[in-house]
Coordinates of C-alpha atoms in Angstrom, one line a residue:
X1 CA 0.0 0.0 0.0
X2 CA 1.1 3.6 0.1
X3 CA 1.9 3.5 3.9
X4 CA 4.7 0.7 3.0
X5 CA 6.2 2.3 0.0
X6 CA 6.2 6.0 2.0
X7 CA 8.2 4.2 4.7
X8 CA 10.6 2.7 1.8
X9 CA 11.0 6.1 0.3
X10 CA 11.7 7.7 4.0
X11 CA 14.1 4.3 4.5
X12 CA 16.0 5.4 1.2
X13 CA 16.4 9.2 1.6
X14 CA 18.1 8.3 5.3
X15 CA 20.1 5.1 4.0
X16 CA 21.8 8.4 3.2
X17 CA 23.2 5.9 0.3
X18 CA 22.2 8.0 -2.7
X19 CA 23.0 11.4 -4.2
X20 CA 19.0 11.4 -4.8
X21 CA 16.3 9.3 -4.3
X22 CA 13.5 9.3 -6.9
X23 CA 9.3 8.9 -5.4
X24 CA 8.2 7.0 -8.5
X25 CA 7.3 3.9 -6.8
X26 CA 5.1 6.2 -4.0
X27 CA 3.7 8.0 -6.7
X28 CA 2.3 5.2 -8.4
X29 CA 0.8 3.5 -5.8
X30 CA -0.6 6.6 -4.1
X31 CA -2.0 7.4 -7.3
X32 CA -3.9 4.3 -7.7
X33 CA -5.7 4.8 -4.2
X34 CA -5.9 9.1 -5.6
X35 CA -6.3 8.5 -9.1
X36 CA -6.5 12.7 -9.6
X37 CA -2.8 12.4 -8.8
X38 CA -1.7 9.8 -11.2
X39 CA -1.8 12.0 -14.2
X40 CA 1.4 14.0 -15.2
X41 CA -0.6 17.4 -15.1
X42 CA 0.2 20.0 -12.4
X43 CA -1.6 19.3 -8.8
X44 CA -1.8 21.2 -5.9
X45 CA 0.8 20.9 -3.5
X46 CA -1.0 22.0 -0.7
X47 CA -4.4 19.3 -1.9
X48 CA -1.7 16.4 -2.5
X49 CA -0.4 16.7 1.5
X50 CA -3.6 17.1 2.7
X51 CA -4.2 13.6 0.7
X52 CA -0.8 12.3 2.0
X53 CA -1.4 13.0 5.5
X54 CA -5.0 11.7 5.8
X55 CA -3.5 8.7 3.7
X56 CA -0.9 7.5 6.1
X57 CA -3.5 8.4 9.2
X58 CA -5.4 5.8 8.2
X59 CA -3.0 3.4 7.5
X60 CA -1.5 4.1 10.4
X61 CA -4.9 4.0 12.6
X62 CA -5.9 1.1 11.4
X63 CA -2.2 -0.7 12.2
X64 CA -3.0 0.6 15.7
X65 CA -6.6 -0.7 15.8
X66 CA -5.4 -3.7 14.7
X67 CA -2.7 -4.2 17.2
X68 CA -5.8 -3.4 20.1
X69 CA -8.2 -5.9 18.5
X70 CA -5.8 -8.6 18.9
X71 CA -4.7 -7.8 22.6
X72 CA -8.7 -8.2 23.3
X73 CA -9.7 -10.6 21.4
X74 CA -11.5 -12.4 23.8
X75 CA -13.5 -9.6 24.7
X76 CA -16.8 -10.3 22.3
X77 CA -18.3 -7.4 20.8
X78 CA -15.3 -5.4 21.1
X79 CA -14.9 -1.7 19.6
X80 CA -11.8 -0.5 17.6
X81 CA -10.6 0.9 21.1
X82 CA -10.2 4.5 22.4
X83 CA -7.2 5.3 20.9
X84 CA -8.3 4.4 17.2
X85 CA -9.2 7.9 16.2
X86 CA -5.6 8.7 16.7
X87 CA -2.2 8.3 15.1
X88 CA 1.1 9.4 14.7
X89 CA 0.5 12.1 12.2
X90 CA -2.4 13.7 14.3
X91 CA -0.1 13.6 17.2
X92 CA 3.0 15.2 15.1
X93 CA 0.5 17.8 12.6
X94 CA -3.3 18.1 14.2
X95 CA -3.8 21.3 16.1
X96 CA -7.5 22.7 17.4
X97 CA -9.4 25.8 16.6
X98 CA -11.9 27.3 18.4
X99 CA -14.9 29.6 16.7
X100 CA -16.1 32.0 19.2
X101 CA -19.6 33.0 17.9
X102 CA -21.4 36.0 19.3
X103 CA -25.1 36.5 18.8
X104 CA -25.4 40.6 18.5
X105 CA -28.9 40.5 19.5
X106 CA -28.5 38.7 22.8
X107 CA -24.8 38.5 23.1
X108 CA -25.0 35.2 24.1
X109 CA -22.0 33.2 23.3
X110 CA -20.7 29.8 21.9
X111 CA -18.5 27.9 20.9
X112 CA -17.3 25.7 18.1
X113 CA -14.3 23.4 17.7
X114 CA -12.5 22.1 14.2
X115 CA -9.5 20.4 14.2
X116 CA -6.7 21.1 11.5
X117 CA -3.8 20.0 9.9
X118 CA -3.2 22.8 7.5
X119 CA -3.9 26.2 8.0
X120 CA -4.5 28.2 5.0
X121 CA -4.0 32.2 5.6
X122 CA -5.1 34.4 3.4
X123 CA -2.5 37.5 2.2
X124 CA -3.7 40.9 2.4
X125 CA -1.4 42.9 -0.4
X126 CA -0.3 42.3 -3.6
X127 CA 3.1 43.4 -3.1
X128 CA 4.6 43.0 0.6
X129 CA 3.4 41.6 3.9
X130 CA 4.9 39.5 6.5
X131 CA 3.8 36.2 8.0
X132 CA 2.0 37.4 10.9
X133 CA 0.0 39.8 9.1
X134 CA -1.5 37.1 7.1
X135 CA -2.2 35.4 10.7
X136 CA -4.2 38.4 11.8
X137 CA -5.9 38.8 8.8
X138 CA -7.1 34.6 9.3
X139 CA -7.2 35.4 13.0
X140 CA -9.6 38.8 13.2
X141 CA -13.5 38.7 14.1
X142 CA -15.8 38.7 11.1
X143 CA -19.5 39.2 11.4
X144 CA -22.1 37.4 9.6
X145 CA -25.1 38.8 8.0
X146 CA -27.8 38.1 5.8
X147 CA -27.3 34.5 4.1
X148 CA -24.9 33.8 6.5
X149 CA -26.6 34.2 10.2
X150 CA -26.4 31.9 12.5
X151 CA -29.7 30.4 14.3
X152 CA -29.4 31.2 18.2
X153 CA -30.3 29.2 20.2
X154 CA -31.2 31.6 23.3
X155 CA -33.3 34.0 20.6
X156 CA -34.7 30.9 18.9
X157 CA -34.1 32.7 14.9
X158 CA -31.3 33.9 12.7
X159 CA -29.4 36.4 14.0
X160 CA -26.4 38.8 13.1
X161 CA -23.4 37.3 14.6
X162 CA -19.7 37.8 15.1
X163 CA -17.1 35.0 14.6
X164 CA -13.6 35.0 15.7
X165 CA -11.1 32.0 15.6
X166 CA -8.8 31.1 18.2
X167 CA -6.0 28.1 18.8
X168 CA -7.0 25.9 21.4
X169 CA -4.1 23.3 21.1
X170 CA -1.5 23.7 18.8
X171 CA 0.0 20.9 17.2
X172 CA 4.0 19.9 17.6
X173 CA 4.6 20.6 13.3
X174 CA 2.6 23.6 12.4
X175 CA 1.8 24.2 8.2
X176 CA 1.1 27.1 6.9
X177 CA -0.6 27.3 3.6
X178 CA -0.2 30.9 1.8
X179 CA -3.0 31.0 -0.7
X180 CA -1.8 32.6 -3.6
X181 CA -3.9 31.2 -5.9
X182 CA -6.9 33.8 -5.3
X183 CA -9.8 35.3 -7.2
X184 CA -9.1 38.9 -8.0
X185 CA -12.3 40.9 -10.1
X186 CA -14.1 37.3 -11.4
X187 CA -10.9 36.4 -12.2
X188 CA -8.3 33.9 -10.7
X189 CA -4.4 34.8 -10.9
X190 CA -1.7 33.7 -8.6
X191 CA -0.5 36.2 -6.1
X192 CA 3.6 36.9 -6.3
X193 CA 3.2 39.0 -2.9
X194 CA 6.6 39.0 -1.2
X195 CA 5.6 37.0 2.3
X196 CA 8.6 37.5 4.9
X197 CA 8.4 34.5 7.1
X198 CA 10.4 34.7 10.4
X199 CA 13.3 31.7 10.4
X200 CA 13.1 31.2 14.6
X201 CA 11.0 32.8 17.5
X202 CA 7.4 32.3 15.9
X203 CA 4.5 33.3 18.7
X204 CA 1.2 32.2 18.4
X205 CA 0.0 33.3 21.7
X206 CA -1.7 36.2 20.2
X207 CA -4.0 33.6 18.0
X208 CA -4.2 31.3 21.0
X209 CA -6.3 30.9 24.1
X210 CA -5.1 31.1 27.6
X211 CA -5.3 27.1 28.3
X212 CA -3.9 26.7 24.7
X213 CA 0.2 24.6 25.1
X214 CA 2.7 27.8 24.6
X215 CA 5.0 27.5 22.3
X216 CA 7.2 29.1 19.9
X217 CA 8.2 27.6 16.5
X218 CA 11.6 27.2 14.2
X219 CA 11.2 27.2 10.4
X220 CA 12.1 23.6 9.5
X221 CA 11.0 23.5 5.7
X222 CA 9.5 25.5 2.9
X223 CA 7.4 24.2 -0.5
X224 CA 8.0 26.8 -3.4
X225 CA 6.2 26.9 -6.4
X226 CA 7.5 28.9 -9.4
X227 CA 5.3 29.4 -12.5
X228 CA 1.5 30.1 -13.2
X229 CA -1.9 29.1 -12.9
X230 CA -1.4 26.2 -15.2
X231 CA 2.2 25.4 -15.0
X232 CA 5.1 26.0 -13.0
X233 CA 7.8 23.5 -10.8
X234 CA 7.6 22.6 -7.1
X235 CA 11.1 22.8 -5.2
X236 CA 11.7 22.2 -1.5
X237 CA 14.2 24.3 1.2
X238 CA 14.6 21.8 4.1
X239 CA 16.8 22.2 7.2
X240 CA 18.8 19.7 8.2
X241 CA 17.6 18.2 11.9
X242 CA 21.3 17.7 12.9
X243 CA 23.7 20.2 11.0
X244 CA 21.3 23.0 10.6
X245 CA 22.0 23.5 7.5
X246 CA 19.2 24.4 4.2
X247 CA 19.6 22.5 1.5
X248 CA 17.7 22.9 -1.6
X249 CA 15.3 20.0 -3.3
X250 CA 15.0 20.6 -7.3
X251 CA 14.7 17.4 -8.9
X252 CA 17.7 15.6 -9.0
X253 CA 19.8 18.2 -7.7
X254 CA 20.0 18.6 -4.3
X255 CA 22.8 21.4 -3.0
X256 CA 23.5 23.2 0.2
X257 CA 22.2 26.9 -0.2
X258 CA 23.0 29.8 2.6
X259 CA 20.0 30.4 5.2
X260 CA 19.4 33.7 3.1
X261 CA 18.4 32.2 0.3
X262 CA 15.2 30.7 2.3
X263 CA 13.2 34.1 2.4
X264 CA 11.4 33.6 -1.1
X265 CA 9.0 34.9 -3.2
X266 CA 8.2 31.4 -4.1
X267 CA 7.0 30.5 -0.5
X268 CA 3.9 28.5 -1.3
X269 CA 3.8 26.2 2.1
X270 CA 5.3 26.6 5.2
X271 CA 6.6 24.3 7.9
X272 CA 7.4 25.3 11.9

């Protein structure tokens, strides 16, 4: 399955054996479970890992299911066990978000949770910004009105309503997806906005609520994207866990590259 030939691909890339290691065999079994991703056309990088990780959660769930099944299975009418909704990737990449939503007739207020694994930010300018003002743009209170109103519960109708988003528990590997690809006057272009991303010291607590786990974040890798709508190439900055040192992914060529050559336009996803 895609599980086993992911782990042969992550076996081969730290065999540390090869000058490069080629995904073909992933890529054609994921993309018999995904068959969207077996074509040779441009994809999403953002869509693909979303596919990836939900991919290898399940794989990886039901191993763990498995495992529990056996242990008990003398115990008739068993369940799949408490810890099945669980794996290694939501323990390494889930995080929580909280919806605050205020009713602005009767102020009353509630509450509404949604995991993630990605968070998409929007970027407010066509021309600079920085990484936390995308966050406050995703972070600030919106109100709802007309088709989308909220039905309160303690005015029993549709009502006006303010909504504001807040981490509850965030999650040990933190992605950042920077939407580029946006609609601008009915039509859809990709953004080249400059996005300076900070390289060490990255505070959420401003997003976060009081109970949420404090901690700040180290840039570990960056997805570029180069190109268009329709076409363009993928390349990868990744730090080294051990050396600390970037290298660069294109293709086949994999070099060493100076930390100042991380900050670039091409920043498509980001990794903490």
């Amino acid at each position: 399955d895609s599980a086993t030939a992911f782990g042969c691909l992550m076996s081969d890339m730290w065999l540390g054996e090869f000058d490069y290691v080629s995904p073909e065999a992933f890529h054609s079994i994921f993309g018999k479970r995904y068959p969207a991703f077996s074509r040779r056309t441009q994809h999403d990088a953002q869509e693909f890992l979303i596919c990836v990780l939900d991919d290898l959660h399940e794989a990886f769930k039901e191993v763990r299911a498995q495992l529990w099944q056996g242990r008990h299975s003398s115990d008739a009418g068993t369940s799949r066990g408490s810890g099945s909704g669980t794996s290694i990737i939501t323990k390494l990449f889930e995080g929580q978000l909280s919806y605050g939503i205020r009713c602005l007739k009767c102020k009353a207020l509630s509450d509404r949770p949604e995991s993630f694994t990605v968070l998409s930010l929007p970027i407010p300018s066509t021309r600079v910004c920085s990484l936390q003002d995308c966050l406050e743009c995703f972070f600030q209170p919106d109100t709802l009105t007309r088709n989308n109103q909220i039905h309160c519960y303690w005015c029993g109708g549709n009502q006006d309503a303010t909504v504001k988003a807040s981490i509850t528990k965030a999650p040990q590997i933190i992605i950042f997806h920077l939407k580029r690809f946006a609609w601008q006057d009915k039509h859809r272009r990709k953004l080249s906005t400059t996005v300076c991303y900070p390289f060490s010291h990255l505070d959420l607590s401003p997003y976060s609520t009081a109970s949420c786990n404090k901690a700040e974040y180290s840039l570990c890798a960056v997805v570029n994207h180069a190109g268009d709508l329709d076409y363009g190439h993928y390349t990868a900055f990744c730090k080294h866990s051990v050396t600390k040192h970037w290298y660069s992914f294109d293709d086949a060529q994999v070099t060493k590259i100076p930390d100042s050559a991380v900050q670039a336009d091409t920043a498509y996803l980001l990794f903490y």
